Coordinates of C-alpha atoms (C1' of nucleotides) in Angstrom, one line a residue:
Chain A
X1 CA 87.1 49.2 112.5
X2 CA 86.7 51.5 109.9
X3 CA 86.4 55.2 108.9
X4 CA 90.4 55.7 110.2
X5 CA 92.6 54.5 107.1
X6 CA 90.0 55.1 104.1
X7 CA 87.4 57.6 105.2
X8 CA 84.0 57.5 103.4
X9 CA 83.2 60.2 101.2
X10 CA 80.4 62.0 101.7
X11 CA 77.8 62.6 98.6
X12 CA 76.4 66.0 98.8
X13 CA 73.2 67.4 98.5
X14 CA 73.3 69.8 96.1
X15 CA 70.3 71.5 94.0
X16 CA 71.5 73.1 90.9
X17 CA 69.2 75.6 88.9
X18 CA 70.6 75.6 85.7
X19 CA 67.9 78.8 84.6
X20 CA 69.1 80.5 87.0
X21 CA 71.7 84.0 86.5
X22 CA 73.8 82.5 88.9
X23 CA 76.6 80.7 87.6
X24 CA 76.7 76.7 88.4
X25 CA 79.9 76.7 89.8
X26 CA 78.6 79.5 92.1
X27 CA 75.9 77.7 92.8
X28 CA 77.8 74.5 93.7
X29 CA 80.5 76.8 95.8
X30 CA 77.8 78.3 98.6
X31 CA 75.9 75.1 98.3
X32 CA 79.1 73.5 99.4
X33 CA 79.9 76.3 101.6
X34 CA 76.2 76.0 103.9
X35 CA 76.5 72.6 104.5
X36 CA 80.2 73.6 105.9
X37 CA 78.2 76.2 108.0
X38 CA 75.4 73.9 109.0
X39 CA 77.6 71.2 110.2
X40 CA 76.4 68.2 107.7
X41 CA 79.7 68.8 106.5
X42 CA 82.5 69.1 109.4
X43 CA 86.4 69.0 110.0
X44 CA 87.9 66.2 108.3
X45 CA 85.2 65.1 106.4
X46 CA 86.0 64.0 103.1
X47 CA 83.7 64.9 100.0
X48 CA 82.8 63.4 96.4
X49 CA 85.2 63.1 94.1
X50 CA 85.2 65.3 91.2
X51 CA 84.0 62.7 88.6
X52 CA 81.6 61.4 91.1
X53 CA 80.5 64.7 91.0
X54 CA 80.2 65.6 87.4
X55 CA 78.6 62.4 86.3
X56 CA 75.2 62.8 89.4
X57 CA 75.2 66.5 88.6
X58 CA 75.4 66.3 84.8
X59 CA 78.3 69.2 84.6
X60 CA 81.7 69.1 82.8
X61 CA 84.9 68.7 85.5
X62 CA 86.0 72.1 84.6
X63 CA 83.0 73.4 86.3
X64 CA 83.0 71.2 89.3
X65 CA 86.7 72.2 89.6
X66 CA 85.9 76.0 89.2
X67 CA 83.3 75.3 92.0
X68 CA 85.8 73.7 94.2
X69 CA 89.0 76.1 93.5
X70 CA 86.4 78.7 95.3
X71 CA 86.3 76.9 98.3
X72 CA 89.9 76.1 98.0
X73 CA 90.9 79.6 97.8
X74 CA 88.8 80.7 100.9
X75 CA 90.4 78.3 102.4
X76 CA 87.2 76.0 103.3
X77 CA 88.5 72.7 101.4
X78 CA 91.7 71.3 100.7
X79 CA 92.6 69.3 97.8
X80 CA 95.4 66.7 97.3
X81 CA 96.6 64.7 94.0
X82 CA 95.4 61.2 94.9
X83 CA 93.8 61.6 98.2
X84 CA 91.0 63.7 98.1
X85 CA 88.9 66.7 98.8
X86 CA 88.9 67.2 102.3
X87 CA 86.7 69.8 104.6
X88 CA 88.8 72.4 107.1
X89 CA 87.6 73.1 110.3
X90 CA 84.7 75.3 110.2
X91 CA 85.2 79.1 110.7
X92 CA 85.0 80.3 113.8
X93 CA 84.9 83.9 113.0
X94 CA 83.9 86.8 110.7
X95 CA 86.0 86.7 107.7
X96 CA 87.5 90.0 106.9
X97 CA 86.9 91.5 103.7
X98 CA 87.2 94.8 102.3
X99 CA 84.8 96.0 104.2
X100 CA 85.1 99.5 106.5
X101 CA 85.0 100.2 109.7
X102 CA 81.2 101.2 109.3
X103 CA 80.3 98.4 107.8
X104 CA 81.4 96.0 110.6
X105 CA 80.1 98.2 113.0
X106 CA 77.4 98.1 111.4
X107 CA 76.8 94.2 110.9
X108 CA 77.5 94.1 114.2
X109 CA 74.4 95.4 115.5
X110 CA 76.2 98.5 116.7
X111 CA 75.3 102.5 115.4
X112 CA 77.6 103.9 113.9
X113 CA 78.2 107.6 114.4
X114 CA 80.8 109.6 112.6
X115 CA 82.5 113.3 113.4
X116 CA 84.3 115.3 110.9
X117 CA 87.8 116.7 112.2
X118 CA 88.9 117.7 108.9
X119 CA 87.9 118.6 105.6
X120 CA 90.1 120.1 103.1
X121 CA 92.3 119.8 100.1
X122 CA 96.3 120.2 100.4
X123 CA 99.5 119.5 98.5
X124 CA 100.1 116.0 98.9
X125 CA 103.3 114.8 100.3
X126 CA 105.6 113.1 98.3
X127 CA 104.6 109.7 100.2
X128 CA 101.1 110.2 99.9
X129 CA 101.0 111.6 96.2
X130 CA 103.3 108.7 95.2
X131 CA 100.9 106.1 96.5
X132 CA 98.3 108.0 95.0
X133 CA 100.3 107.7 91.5
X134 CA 99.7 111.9 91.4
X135 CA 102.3 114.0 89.8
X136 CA 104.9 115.8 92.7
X137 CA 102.8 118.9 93.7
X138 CA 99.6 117.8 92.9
X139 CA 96.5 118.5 95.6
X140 CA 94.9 115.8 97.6
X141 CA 91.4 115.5 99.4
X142 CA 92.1 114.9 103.0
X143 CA 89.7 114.2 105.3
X144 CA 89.7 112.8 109.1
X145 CA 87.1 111.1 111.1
X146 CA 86.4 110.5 114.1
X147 CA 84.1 106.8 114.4
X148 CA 82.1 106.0 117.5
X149 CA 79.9 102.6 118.1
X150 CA 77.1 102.9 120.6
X151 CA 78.8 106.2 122.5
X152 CA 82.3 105.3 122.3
X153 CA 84.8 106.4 120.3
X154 CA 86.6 103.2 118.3
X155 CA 88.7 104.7 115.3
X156 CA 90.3 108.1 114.1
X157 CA 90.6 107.2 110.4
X158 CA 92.4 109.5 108.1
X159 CA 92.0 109.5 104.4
X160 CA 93.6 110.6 101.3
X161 CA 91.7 110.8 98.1
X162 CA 91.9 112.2 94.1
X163 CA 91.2 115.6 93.4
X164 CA 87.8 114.6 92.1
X165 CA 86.5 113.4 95.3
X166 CA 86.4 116.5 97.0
X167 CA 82.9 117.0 96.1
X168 CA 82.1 114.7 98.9
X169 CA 80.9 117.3 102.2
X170 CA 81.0 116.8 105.6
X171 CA 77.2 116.2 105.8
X172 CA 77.3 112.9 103.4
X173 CA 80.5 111.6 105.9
X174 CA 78.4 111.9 108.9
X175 CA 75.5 110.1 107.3
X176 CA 77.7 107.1 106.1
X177 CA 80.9 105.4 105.8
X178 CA 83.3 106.1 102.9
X179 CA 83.1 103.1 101.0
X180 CA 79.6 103.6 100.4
X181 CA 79.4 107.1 99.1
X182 CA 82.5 105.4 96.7
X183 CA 80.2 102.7 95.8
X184 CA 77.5 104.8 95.0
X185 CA 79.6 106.9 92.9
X186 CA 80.2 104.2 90.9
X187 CA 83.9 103.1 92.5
X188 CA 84.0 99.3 92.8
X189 CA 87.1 98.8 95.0
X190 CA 88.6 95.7 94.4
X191 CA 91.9 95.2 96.0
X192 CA 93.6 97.1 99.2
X193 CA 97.0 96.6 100.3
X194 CA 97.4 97.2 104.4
X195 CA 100.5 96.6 106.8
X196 CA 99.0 96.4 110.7
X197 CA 100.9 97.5 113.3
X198 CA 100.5 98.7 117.2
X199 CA 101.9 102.0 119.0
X200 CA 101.1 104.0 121.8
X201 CA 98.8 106.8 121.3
X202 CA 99.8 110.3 120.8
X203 CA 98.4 112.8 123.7
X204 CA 96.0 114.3 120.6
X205 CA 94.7 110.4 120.1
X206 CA 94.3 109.3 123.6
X207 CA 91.8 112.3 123.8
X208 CA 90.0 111.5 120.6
X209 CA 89.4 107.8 121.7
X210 CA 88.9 108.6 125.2
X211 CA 91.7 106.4 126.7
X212 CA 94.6 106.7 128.9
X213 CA 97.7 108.4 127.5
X214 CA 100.0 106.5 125.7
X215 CA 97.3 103.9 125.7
X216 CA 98.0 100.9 123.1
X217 CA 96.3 101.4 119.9
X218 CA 96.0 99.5 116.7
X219 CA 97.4 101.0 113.8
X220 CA 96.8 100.5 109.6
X221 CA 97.9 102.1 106.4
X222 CA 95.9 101.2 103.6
X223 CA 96.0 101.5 99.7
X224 CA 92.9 100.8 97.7
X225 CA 92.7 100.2 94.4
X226 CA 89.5 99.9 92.0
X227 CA 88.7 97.5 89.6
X228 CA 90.4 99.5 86.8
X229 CA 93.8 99.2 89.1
X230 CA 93.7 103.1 90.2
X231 CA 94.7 103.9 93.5
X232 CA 91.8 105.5 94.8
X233 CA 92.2 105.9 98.6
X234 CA 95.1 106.3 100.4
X235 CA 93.9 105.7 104.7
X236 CA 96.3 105.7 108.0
X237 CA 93.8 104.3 110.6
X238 CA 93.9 104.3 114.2
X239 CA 92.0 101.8 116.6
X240 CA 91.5 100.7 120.0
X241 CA 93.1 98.3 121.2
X242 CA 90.7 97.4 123.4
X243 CA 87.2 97.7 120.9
X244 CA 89.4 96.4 117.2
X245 CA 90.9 93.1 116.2
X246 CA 91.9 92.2 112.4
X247 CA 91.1 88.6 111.3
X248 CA 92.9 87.4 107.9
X249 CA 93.3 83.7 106.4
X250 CA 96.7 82.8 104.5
X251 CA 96.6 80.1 101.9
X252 CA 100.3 78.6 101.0
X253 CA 99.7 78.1 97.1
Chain B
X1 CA 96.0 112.8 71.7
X2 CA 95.8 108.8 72.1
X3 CA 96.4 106.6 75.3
X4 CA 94.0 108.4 77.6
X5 CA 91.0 106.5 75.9
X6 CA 91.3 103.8 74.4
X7 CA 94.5 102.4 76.4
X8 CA 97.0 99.9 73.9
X9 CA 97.2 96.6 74.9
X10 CA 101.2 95.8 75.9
X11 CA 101.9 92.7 74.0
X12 CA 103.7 90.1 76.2
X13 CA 107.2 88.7 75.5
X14 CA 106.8 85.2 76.6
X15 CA 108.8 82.5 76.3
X16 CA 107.1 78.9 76.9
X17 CA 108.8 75.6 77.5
X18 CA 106.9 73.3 76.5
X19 CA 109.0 70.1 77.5
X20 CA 109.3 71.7 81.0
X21 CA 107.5 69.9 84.6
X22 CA 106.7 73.3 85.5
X23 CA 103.1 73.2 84.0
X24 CA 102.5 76.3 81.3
X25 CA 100.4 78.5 83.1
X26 CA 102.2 78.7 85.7
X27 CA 105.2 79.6 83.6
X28 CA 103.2 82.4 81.6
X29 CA 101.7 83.7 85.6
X30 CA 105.6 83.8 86.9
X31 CA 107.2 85.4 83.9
X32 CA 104.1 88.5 84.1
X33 CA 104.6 88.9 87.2
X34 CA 108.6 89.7 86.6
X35 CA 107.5 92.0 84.2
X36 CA 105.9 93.7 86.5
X37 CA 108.5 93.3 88.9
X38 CA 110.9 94.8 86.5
X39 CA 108.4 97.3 85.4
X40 CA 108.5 96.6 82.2
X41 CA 104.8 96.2 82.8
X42 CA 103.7 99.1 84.9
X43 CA 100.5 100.2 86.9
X44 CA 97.5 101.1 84.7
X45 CA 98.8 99.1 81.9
X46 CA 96.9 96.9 79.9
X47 CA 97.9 93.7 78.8
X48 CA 96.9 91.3 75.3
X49 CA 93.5 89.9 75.7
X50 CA 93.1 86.4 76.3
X51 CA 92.2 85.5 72.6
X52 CA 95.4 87.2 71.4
X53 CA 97.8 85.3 73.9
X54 CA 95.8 82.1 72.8
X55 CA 96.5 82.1 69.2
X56 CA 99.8 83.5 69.4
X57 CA 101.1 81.7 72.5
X58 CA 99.2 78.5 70.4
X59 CA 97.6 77.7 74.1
X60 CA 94.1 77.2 74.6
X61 CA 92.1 79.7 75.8
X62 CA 91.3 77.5 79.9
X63 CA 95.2 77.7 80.2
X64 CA 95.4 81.1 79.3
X65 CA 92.9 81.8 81.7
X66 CA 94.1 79.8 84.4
X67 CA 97.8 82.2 84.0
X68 CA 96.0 85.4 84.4
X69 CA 93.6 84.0 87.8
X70 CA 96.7 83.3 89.4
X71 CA 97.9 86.9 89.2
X72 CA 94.0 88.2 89.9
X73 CA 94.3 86.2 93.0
X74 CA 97.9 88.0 93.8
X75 CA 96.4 91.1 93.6
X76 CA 98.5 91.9 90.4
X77 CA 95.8 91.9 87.7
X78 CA 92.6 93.5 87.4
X79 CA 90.2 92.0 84.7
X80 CA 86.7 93.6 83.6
X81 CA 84.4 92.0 81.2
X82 CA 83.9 93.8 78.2
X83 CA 87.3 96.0 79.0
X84 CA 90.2 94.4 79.8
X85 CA 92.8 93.7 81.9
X86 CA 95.0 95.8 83.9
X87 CA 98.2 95.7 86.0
X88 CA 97.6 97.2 89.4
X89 CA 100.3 99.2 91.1
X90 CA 103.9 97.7 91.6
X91 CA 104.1 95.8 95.0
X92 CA 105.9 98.3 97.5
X93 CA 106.9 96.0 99.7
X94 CA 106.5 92.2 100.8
X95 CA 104.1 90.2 100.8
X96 CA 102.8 87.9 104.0
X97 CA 102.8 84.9 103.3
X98 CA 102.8 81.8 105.4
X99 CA 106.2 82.4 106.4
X100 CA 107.4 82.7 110.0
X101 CA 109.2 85.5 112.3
X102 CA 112.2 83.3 112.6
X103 CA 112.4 83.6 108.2
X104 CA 111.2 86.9 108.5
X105 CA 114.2 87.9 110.1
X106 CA 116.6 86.1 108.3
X107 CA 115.3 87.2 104.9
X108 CA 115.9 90.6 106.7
X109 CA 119.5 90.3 106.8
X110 CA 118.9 89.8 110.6
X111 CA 120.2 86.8 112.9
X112 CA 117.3 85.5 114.2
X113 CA 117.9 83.6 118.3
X114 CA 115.6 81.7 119.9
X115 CA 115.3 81.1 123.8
X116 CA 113.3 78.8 125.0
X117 CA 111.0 79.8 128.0
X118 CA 108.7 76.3 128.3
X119 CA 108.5 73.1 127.1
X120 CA 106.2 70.3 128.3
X121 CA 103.1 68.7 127.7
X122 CA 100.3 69.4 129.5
X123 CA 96.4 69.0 129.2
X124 CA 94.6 71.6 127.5
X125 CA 92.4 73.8 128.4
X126 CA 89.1 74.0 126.5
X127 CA 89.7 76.5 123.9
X128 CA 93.4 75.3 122.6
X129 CA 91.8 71.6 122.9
X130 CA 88.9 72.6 120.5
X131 CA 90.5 74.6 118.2
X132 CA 93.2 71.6 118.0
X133 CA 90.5 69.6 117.3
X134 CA 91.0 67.0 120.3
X135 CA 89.1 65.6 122.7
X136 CA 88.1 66.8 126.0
X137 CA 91.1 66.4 128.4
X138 CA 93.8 65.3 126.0
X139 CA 97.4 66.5 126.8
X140 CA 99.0 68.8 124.0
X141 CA 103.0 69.8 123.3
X142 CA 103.4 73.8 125.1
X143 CA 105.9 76.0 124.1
X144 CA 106.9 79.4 124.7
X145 CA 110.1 81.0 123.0
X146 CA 111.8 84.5 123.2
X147 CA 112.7 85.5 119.9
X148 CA 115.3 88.0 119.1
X149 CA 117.1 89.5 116.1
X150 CA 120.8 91.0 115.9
X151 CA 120.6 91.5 119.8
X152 CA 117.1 92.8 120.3
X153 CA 114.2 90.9 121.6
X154 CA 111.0 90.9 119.1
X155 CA 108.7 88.6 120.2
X156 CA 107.2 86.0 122.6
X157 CA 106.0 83.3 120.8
X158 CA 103.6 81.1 122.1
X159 CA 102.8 77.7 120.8
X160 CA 100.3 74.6 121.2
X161 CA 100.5 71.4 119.5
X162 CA 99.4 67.8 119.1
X163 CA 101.4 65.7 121.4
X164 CA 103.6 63.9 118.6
X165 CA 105.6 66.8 118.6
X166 CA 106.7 66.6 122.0
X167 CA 109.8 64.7 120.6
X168 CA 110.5 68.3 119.1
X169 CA 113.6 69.2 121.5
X170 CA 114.6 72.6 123.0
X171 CA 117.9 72.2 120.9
X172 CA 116.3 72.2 117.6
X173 CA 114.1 74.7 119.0
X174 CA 116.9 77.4 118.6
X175 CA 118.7 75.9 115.9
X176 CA 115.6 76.3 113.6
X177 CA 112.4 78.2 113.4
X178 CA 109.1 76.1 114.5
X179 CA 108.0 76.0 110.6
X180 CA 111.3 74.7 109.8
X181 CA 111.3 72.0 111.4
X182 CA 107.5 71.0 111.2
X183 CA 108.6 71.3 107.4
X184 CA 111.4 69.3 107.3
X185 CA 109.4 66.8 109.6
X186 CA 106.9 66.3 106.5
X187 CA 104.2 68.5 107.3
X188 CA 102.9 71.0 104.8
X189 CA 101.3 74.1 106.4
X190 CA 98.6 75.0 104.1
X191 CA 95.9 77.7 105.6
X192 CA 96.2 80.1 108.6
X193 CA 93.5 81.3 110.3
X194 CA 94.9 84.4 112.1
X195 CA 93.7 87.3 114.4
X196 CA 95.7 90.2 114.9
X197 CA 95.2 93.0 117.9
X198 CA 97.0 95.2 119.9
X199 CA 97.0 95.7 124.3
X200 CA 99.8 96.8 126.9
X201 CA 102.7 94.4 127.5
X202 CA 102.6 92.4 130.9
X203 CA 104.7 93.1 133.1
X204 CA 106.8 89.6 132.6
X205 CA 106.5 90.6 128.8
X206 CA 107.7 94.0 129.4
X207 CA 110.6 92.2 131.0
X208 CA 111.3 89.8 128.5
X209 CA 111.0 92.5 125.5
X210 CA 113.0 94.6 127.4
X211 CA 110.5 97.5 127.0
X212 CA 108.7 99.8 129.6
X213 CA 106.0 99.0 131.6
X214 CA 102.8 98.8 129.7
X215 CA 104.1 99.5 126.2
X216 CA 102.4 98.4 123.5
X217 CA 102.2 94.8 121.6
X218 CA 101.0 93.5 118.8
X219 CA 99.2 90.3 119.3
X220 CA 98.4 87.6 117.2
X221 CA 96.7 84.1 117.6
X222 CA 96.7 81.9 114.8
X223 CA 95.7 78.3 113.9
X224 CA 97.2 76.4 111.3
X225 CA 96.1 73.9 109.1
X226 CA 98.6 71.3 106.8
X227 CA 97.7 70.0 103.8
X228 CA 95.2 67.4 105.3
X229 CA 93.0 69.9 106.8
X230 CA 94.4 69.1 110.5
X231 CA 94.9 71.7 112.9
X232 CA 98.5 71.5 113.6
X233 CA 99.5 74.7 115.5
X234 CA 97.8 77.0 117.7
X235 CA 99.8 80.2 118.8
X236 CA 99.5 83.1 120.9
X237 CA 102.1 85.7 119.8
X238 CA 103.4 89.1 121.8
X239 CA 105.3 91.5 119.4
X240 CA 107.3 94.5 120.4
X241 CA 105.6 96.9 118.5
X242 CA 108.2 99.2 117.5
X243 CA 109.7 96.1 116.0
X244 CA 106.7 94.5 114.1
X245 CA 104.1 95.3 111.1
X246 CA 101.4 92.5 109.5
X247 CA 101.0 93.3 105.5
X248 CA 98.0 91.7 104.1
X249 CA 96.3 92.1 100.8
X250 CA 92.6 91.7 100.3
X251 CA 90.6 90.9 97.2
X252 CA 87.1 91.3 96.9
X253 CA 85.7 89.1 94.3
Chain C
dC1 C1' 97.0 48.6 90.3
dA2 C1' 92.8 51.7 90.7
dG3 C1' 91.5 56.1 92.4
dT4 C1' 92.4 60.8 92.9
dG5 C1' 93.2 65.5 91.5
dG6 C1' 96.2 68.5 88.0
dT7 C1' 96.8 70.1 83.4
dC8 C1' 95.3 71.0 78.8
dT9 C1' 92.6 71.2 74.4
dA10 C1' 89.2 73.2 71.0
dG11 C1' 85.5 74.5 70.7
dA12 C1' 80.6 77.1 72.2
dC13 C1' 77.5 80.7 73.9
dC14 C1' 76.8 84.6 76.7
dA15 C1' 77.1 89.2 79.5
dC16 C1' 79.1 93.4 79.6
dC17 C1' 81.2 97.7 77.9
dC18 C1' 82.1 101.3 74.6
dT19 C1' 81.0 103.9 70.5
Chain D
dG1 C1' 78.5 96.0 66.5
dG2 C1' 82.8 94.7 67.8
dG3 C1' 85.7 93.6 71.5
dT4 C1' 86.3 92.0 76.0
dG5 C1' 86.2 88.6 79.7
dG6 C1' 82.8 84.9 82.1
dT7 C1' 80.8 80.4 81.9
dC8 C1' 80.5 75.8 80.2
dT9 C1' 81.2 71.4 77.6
dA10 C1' 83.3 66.8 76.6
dG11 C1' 86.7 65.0 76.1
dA12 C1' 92.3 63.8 76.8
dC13 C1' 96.6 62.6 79.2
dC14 C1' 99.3 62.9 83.3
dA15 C1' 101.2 62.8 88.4
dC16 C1' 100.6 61.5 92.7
dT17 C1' 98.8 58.3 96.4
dG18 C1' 97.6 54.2 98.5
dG19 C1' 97.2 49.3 98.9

DNA sequence: CAGTGGTCTAGACCACCCT
DNA sequence: GGGTGGTCTAGACCACTGG
């Protein structure tokens, strides 16, 4: 018997392009990651070591490594001191990422549409303002949204923004989702802090969303920053239950 | 005026060990992040570059590097090539981390109790079976608990496991929290794959959680991996809503 | 013991940003 | 052009695991 105690490592196929823009560990990393995807790698499977690697592949360990932390960090491979580098069982789902709701409705095939509730600049509250990082007093853009899918109403998403954001209309919200009128002013958002939670809606929801009263909804708050660390959205989301599911992976460092 | 601009890079005070287990970037990652815990470093601030910390830290510049990822991953630093890198906003409030409800709770101050609803083994059905990774028609280790803290019922918690757990008693059960005791039984949890929702309680969960008819839940299904890649857990969680929130951090890279 | 991944060094060149 | 982080090399020694 074998394959139980001591099981074979698998060499991989991998076709590195070494003119390419496209760094080599990145290279290695979705090389790695498709043949997770396709199956030719599965659960349990164990891969080349690094040396093996670095030797066939003509690349220095730190870059093999760099390759592999990726997948480590996603949470595709798992790596142990004298053992091995191991394949986790492939993903059954969608990975969230810091997409928006638009974006995943989006993706997933669906149209989104969006109505405008609300439009206008205020004084922020001190909650809001301090999230923010503005100064007590200071104005804020507020907006809310209304977000259907194919003819049903999903979300009622509530934003907070700077001052100089203002200058996005109505018009431009309908036509797309948030994040990309950021993007295309140039905001790259790069990290957002959310806490999840569930209540019942309020009579003012259950109308928006088209559900029973009290009807279970899901319920964010979200802070984004951009890649220079500013806070640059501050959002209190609410979902239906029934058409909205989060999906995160944890990694015990 | 200065500071707006051109932003001065805060020098860190940093105090390396060399003879120390603890390896040395993770020593220079740990005490950052307590400056920014303390707030001696604060949001928006930006930090030596990495030649700087080499030469005076006498490190080289991969271990300097391999500091700062770790806080990049956190969601604590924000680097940009050709500009710098930046502390994002202090942390307002935990993190999520692998950790369970029953530690939740007692990190809250709260006494956490346990009553447990079911305990067998049984065959499993499809869906538990394939996401454990066994075969068709083998039996797994089903648990269902009542969690409470100081008095109030939080949570039905919902568990499936490989069958070499079934010597896992109900005793220990609500002596200790399921992670506890998969811990102290050598198994390190390393990735969780988890999907959070919302719906209306059951009836036999609105009973249990002591609520009203219909009120709302968070819900959560979650598979965890150990540090072998095995699937080791699959659970089907019902939280009292009023009693609950899921905090996550994303990082788009 | 041999095999594995973890840490660390001392360089190199490059892409990007701002002025 | 000068400063920043991003990628990559070619080594070294060590810690942990399993037989």
């Amino acid at each position: 018997m074998s394959g139980e105690d001591a099981p074979e490592a698998k060499t991989l196929a991998l076709d590195l392009n070494r003119n390419s823009p496209v760094p080599l560990y990145h290279q290695i990393a979705t090389q790695i990651e498709s043949l997770i995807s396709t199956r030719v790698l599965k659960a349990g499977d164990r891969i080349e070591n690094e040396t093996d690697l670095c030797t066939r592949l003509n690349l220095s360990r730190m870059t093999v490594r760099q390759a592999l932390q990726v997948l480590v960090d996603k949470g595709e491979l798992i790596r142990r001191r004298g053992i091995g580098t191991y394949v986790v069982g492939e993903r059954t789902s969608r990975k969230v990422q810091l997409t928006s709701l638009y974006d995943d409705l989006a993706s997933a095939g669906q149209k989104p549409e969006t109505q405008v509730l609300l439009h206008l600049t205020e004084v922020a509250t001190e909650y809001i303002g301090s999230s923010l990082g503005l100064e007590s007093g200071a104005e804020v853009f507020h907006i809310r949204r209304l977000r259907s899918g194919n003819g049903q109403q999903v979300a009622i998403l509530e934003n907070f923004l700077p001052l100089e954001f203002a200058s996005i209309t109505p018009e431009q919200l309908v036509e797309e989702g948030l994040y990309q009128i950021l993007r295309r002013r140039g905001i790259t958002m790069r990290i957002a802090r959310q806490s999840i939670g569930a209540r019942s809606a309020t009579p003012e929801e259950s109308t928006l969303l088209g559900v029973k009263t009290a009807a279970p909804v899901l319920t964010t708050e979200r802070l984004v920053f951009d890649d220079t660390g500013r806070a640059i959205e501050f959002g209190q989301h609410v979902y239906r239950a029934d058409a909205y599911v989060f999906e995160t992976t944890w990694i015990e460092q």
